[in-house]
Short mmCIF file of C-alpha atoms in Angstrom, two decimals:
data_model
loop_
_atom_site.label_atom_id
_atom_site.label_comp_id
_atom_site.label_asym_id
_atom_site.label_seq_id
_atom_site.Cartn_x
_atom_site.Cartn_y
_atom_site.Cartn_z
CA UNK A 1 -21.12 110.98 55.55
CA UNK A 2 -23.37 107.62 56.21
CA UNK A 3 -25.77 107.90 59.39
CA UNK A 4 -23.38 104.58 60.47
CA UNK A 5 -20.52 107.40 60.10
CA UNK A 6 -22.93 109.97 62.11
CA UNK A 7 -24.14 108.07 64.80
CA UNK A 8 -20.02 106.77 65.30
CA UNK A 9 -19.41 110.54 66.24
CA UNK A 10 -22.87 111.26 68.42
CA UNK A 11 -22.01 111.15 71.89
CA UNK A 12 -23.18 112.34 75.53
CA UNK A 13 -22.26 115.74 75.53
CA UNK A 14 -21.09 117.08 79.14
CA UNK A 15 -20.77 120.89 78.51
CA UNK A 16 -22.95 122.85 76.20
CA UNK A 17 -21.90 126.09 74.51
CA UNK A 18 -25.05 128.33 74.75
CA UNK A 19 -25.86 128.69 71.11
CA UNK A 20 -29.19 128.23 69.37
CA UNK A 21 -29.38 125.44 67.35
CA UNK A 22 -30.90 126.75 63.79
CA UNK A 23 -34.85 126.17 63.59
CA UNK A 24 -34.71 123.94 60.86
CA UNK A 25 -32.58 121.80 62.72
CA UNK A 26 -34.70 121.89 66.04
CA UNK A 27 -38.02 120.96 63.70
CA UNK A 28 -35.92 117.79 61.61
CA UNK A 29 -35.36 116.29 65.47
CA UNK A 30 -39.02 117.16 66.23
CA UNK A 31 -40.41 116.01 63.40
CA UNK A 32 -38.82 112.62 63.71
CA UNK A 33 -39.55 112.45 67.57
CA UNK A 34 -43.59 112.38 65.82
CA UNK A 35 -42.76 110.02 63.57
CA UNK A 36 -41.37 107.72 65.90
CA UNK A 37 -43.95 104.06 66.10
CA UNK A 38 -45.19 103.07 69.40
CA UNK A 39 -47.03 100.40 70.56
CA UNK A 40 -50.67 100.12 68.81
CA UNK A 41 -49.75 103.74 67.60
CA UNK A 42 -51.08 105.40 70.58
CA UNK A 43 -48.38 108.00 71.53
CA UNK A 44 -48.88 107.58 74.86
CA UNK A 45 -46.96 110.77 75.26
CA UNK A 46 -46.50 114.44 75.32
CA UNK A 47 -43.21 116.38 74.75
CA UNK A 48 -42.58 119.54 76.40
CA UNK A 49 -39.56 121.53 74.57
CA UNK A 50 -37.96 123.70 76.49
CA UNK A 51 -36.59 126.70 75.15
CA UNK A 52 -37.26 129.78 78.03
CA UNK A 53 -33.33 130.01 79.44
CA UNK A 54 -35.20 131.01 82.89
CA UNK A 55 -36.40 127.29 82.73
CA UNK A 56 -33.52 125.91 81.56
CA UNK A 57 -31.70 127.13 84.72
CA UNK A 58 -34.68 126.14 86.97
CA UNK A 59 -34.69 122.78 86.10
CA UNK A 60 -30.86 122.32 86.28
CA UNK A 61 -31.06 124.34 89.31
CA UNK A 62 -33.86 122.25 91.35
CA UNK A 63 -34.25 119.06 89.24
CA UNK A 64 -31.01 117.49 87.64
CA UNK A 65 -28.19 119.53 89.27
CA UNK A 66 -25.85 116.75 88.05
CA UNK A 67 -26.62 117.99 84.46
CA UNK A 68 -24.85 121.09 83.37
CA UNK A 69 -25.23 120.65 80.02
CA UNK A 70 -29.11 121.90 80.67
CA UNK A 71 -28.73 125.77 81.00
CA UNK A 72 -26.85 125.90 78.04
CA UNK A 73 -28.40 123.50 75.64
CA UNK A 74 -30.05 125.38 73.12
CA UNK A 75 -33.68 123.44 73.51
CA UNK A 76 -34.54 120.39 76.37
CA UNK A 77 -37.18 117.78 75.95
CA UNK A 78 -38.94 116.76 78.43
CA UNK A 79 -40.68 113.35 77.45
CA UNK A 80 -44.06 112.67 79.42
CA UNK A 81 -45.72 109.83 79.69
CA UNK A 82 -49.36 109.26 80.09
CA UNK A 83 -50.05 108.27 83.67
CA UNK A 84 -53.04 106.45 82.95
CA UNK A 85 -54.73 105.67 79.56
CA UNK A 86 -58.48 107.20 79.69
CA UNK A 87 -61.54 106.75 77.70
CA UNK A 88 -60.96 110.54 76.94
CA UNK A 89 -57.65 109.69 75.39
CA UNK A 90 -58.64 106.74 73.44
CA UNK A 91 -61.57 108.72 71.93
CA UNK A 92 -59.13 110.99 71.12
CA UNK A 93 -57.01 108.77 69.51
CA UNK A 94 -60.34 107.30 67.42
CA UNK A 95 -60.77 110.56 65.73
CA UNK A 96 -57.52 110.69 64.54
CA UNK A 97 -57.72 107.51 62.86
CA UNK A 98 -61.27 107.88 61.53
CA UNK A 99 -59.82 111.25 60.49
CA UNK A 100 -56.58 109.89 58.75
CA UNK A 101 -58.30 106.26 57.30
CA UNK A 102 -61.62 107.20 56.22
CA UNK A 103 -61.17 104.09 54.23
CA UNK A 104 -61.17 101.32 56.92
CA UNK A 105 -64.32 99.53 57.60
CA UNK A 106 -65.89 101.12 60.59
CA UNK A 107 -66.28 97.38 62.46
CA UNK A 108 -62.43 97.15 61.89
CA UNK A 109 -61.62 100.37 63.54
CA UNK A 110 -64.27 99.24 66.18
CA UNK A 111 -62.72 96.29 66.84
CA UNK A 112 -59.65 97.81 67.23
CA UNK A 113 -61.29 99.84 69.54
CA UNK A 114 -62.59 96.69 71.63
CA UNK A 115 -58.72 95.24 72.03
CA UNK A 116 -57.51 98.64 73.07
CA UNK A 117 -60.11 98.79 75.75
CA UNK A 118 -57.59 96.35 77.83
CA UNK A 119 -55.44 99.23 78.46
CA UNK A 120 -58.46 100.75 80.62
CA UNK A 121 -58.03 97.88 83.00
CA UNK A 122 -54.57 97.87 83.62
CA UNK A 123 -52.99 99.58 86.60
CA UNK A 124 -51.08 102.79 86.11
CA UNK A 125 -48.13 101.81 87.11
CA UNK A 126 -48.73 99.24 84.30
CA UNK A 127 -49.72 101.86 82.07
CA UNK A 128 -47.07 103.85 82.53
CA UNK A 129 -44.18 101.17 82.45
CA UNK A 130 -45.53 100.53 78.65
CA UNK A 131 -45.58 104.27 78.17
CA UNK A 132 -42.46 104.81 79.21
CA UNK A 133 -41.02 102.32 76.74
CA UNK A 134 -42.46 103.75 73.76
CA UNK A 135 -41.50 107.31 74.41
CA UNK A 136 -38.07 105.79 74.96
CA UNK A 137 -38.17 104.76 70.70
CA UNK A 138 -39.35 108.39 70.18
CA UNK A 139 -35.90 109.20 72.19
CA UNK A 140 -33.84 106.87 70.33
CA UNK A 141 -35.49 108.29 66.82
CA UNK A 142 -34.50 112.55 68.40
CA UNK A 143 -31.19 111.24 69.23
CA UNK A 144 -30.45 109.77 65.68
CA UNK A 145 -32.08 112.86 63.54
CA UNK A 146 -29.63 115.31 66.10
CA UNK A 147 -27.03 112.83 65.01
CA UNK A 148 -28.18 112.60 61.21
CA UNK A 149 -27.92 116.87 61.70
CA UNK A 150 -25.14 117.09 63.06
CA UNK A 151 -26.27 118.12 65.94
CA UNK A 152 -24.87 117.08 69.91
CA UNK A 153 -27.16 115.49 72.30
CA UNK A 154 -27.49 114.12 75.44
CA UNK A 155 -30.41 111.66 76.64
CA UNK A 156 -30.70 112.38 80.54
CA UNK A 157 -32.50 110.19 83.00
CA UNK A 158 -30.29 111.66 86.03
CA UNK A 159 -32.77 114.00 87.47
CA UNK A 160 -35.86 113.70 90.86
CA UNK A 161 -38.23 112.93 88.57
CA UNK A 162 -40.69 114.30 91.37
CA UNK A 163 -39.57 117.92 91.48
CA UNK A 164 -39.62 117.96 87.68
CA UNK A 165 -42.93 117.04 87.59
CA UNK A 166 -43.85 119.54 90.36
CA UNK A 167 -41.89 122.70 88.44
CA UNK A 168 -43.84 121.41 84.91
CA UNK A 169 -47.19 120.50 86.70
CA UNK A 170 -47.47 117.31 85.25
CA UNK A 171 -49.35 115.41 87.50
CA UNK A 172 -52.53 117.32 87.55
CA UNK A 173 -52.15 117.05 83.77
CA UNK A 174 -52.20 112.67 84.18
CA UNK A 175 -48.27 112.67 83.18
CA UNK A 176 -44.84 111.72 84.37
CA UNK A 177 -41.55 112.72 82.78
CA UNK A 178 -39.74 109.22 82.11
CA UNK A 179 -36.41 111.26 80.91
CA UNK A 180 -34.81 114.43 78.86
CA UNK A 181 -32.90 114.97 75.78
CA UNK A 182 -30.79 117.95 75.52
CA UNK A 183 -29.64 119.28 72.18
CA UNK A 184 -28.05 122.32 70.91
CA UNK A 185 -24.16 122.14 70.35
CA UNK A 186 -20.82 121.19 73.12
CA UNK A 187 -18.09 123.58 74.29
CA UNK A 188 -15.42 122.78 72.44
CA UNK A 189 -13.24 123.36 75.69
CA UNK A 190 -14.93 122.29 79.06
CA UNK A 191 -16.41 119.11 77.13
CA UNK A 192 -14.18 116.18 78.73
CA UNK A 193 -16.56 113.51 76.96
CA UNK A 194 -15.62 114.86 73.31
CA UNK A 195 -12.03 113.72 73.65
CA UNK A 196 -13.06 110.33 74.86
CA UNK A 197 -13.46 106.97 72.86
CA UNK A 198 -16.99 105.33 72.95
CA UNK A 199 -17.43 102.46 74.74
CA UNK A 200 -19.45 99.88 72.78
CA UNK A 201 -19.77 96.19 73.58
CA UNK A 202 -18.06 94.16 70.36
CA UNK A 203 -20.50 93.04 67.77
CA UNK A 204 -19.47 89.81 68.76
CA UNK A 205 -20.48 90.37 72.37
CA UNK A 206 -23.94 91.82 72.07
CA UNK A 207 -25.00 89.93 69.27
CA UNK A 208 -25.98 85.98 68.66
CA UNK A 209 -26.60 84.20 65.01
CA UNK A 210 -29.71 82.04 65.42
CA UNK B 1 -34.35 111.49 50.37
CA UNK B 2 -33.99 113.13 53.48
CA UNK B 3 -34.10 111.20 56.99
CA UNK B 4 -37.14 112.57 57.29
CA UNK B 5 -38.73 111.62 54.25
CA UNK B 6 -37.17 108.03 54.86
CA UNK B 7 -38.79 107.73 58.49
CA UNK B 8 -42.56 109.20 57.11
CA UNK B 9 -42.08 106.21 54.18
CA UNK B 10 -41.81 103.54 56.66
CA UNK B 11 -44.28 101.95 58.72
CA UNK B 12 -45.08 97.89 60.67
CA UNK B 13 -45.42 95.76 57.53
CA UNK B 14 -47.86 93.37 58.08
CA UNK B 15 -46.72 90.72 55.61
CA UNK B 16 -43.52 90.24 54.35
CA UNK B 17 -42.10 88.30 51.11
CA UNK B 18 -39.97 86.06 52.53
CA UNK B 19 -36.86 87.82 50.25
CA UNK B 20 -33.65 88.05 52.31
CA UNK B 21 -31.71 91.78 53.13
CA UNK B 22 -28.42 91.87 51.85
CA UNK B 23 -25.75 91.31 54.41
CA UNK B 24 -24.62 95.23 54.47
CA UNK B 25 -28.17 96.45 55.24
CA UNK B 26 -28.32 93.94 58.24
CA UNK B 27 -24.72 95.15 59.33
CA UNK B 28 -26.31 98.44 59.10
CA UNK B 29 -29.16 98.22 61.48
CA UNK B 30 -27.01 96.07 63.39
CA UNK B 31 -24.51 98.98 64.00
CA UNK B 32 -27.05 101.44 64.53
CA UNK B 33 -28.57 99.29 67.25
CA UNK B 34 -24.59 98.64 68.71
CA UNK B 35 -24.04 102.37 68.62
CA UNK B 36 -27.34 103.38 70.41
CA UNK B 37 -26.63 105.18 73.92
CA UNK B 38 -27.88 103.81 77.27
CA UNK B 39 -27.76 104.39 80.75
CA UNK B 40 -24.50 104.93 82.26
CA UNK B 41 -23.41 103.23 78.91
CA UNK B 42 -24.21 99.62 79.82
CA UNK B 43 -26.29 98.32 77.16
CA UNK B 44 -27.95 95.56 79.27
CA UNK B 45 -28.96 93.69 76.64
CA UNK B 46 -28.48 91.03 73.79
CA UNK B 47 -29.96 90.92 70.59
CA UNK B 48 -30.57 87.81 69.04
CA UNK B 49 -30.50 87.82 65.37
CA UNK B 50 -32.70 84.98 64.34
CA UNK B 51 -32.24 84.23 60.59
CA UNK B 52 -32.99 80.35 60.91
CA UNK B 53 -36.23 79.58 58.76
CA UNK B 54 -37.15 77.07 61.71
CA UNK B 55 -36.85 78.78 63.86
CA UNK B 56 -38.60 82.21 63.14
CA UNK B 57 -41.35 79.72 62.02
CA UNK B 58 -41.70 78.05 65.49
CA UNK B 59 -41.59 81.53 67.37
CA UNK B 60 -44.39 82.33 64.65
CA UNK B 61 -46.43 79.36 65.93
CA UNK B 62 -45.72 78.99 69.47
CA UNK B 63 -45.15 82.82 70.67
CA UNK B 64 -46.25 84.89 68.75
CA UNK B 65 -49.46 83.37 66.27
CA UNK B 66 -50.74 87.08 65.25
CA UNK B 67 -47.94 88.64 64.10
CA UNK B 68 -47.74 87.03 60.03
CA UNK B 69 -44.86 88.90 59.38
CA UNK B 70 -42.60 86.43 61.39
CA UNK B 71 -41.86 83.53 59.22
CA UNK B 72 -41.08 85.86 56.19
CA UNK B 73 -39.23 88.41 57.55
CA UNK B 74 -35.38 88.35 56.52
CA UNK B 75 -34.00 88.41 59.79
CA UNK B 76 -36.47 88.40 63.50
CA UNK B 77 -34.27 90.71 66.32
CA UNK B 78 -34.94 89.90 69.94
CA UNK B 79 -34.36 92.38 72.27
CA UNK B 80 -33.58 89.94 75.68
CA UNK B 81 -32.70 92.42 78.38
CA UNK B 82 -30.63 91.33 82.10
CA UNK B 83 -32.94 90.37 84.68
CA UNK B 84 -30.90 91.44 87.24
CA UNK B 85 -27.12 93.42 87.22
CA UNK B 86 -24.56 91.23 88.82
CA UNK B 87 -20.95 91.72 89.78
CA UNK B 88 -20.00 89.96 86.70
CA UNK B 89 -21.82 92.21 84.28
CA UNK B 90 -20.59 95.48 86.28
CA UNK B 91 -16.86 93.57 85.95
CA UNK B 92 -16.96 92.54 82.04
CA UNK B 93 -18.31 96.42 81.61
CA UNK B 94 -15.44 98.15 83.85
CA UNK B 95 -13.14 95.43 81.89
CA UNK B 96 -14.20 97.27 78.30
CA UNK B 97 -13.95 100.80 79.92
CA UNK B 98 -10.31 100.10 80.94
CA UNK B 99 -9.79 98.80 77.96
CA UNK B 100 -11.34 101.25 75.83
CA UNK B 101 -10.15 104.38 77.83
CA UNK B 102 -6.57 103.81 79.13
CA UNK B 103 -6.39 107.59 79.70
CA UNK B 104 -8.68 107.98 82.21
CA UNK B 105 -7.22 108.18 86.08
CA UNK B 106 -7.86 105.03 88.21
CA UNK B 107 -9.88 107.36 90.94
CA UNK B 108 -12.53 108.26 88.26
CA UNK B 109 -13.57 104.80 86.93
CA UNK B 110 -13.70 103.61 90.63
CA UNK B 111 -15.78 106.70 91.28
CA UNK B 112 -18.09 105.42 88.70
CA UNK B 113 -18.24 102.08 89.60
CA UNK B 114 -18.89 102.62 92.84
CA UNK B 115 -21.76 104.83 91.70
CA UNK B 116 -23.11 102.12 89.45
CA UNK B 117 -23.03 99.21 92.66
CA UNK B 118 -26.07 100.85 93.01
CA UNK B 119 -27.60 98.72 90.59
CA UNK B 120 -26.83 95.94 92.29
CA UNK B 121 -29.26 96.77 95.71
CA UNK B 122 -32.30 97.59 92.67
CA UNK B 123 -34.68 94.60 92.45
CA UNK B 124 -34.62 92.36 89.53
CA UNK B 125 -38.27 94.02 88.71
CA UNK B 126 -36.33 97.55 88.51
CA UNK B 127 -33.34 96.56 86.82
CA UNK B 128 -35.36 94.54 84.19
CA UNK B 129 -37.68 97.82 83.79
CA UNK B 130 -34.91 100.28 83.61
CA UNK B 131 -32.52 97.78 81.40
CA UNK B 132 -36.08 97.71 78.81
CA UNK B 133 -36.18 101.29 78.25
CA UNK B 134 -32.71 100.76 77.32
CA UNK B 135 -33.49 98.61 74.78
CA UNK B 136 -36.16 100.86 73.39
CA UNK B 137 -33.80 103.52 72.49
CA UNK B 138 -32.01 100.72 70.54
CA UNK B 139 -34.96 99.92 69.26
CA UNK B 140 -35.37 103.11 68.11
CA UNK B 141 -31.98 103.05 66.27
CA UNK B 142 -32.60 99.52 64.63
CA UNK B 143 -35.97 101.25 63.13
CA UNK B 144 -34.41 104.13 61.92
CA UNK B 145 -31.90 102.59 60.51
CA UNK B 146 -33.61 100.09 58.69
CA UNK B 147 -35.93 103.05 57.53
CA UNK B 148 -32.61 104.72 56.18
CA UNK B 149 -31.59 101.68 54.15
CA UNK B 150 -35.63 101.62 52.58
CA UNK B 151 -35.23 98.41 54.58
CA UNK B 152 -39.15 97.16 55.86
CA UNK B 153 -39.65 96.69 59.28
CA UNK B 154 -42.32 96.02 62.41
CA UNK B 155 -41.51 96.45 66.45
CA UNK B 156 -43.47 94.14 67.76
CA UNK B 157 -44.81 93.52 71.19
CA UNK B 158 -47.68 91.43 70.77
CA UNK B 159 -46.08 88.04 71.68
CA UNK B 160 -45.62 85.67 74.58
CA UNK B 161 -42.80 86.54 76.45
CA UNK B 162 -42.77 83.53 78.99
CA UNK B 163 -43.04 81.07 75.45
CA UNK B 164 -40.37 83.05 74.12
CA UNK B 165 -38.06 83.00 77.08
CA UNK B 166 -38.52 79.29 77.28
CA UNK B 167 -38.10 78.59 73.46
CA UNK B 168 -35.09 80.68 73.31
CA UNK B 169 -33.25 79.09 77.01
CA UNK B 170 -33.26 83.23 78.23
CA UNK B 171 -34.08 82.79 81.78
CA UNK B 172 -31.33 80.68 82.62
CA UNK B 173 -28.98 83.03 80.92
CA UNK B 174 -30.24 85.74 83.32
CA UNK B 175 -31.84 87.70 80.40
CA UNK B 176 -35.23 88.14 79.38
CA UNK B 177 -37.59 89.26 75.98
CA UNK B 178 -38.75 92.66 75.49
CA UNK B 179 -39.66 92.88 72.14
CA UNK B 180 -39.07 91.32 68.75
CA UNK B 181 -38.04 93.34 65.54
CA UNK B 182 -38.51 92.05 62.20
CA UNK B 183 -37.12 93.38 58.82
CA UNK B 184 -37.33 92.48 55.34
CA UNK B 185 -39.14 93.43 52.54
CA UNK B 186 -43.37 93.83 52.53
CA UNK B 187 -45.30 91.82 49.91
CA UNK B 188 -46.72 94.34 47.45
CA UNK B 189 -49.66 92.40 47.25
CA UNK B 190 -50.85 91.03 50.55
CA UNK B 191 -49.83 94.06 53.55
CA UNK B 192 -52.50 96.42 53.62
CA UNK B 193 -51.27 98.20 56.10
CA UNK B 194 -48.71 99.29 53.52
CA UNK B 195 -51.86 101.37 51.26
CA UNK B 196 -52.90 103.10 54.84
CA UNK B 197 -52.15 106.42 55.31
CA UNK B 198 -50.02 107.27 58.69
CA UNK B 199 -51.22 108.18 61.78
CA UNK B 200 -49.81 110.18 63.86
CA UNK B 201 -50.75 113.66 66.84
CA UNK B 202 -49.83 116.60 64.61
CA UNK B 203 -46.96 118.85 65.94
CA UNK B 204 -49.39 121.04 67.48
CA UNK B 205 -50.83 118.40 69.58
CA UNK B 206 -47.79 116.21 70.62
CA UNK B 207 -45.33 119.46 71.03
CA UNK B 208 -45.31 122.10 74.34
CA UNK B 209 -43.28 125.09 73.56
CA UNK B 210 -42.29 126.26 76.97
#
């Protein structure tokens, strides 16, 4: 089957069956979650898997009641965003790449340095607008691998993004959750959604030839 | 090759040959970005598939002067999101659902559009943020998508919007630039950033089992 034929048949699941999604699996979705780009390569993210079933219901329970595919998905990510960029984090990400590209010229990776030093002056809510946008590629790269596996998934943004945050202590950590991806596998009987046709705009309508 | 294989192979070519894609690897990432999920299943966007040789080279000069890749890239993607939801865009989108789901009772898809009016109280600031992150997870389709066809590609973001908008006509047609993608093939000989290893957090540091 193509990945055109896979991602034809991914869909937002409404009702999850409860079953563990093999670990393999789980790590193929994770893996390309990492290997997602982002702006300037920064990451500007964290991503908090949730596996613990007494969080799972917690979350559902005080956070996205709306969502009942959450107690029985068999993992949910929670993608967090970097409030505000720090010196701490860009130092961070400086090791890396001095780490990973021993080759560059060290006044290239300065200089790289110096341009990424805007970020410091930008407000948070700047910051975190720009975050929030490149965790949402890492999203779009977990929901194709789930789809590439085989696997259903549901991107959720249909929660208080405040009590969330509380429950997961994000805040003290300099993070907001911008939205969740559940994954594991539907209930073949109480999930309405799998019986339905998707709604796409025609090729025609959502693209132009220029 | 695996997926995952594919998506650690690929990486934002800095120069490209100039070579064209053939048509099915376009269709390709063009599907993947059509079938990408959004919020509430809008997709409040257009792409614009620019494959005009003028014109990628006059967004290359005028909006976008440090990103080389431009003029030789096959085709240049812009993501131009709605700068505000209207009754017309809500109408054309019920119009498709009806279309698309005949089975579904009359109650239900007023129950939903009722629930997505509420778009249409947001300012044009929070539709246009929330309608970009929808784009991003397209985005994020279009990239690995053109990584599963061993297709090059670059997201890019360093450009003038307002030039762009204006160049393209997208502000009168409600809609406005979020970010460009470019695909083609790299030149072996010029894009360094092709010989550079990857960087990325390792799993350790960009994962929280909870």
């Amino acid at each position: 089957m193509t990945l055109i034929t896979k991602l034809s048949k991914r869909y937002a699941s409404k009702q999850m069956n409860g079953k563990k999604l093999p670990q393999d699996k789980v790590d193929n979705i994770l893996e390309a979650i990492r290997l997602a780009p982002t702006s300037m390569g920064l990451q500007p993210f964290k991503i908090l898997v949730v596996e613990s079933q007494e969080l799972k219901n917690k979350i559902f329970e005080v956070a996205a009641p709306g969502q009942p595919q959450i107690p029985n998905a068999s993992q949910v990510l929670v993608f967090a965003c970097y409030r505000k960029v720090t010196d701490e984090i860009l130092d961070n990400y400086f090791d890396l790449i001095n780490k990973t590209r021993p080759m560059l010229a060290k006044e290239k990776v300065a200089a790289y340095r110096n341009m990424m030093n805007g970020l410091l002056n930008k407000t948070a809510d700047e910051n975190f607008q720009w975050a929030a946008r490149q965790a949402y590629i890492a999203l779009g790269f977990g929901l194709a691998a789930a789809a590439e596996q085989e696997v259903d998934s549901v991107p959720i943004e249909g929660y208080n993004p405040g009590v969330l945050d509380k429950l997961l202590n994000l805040s003290e950590r300099n993070l907001g959750s911008v939205c969740m991806l559940a994954i594991g596998y539907r209930n073949e009987e109480t999930d309405y959604n799998a019986r339905l046709p998707k709604v796409r705009k025609s090729t025609q309508d959502l693209f132009e030839l220029l």
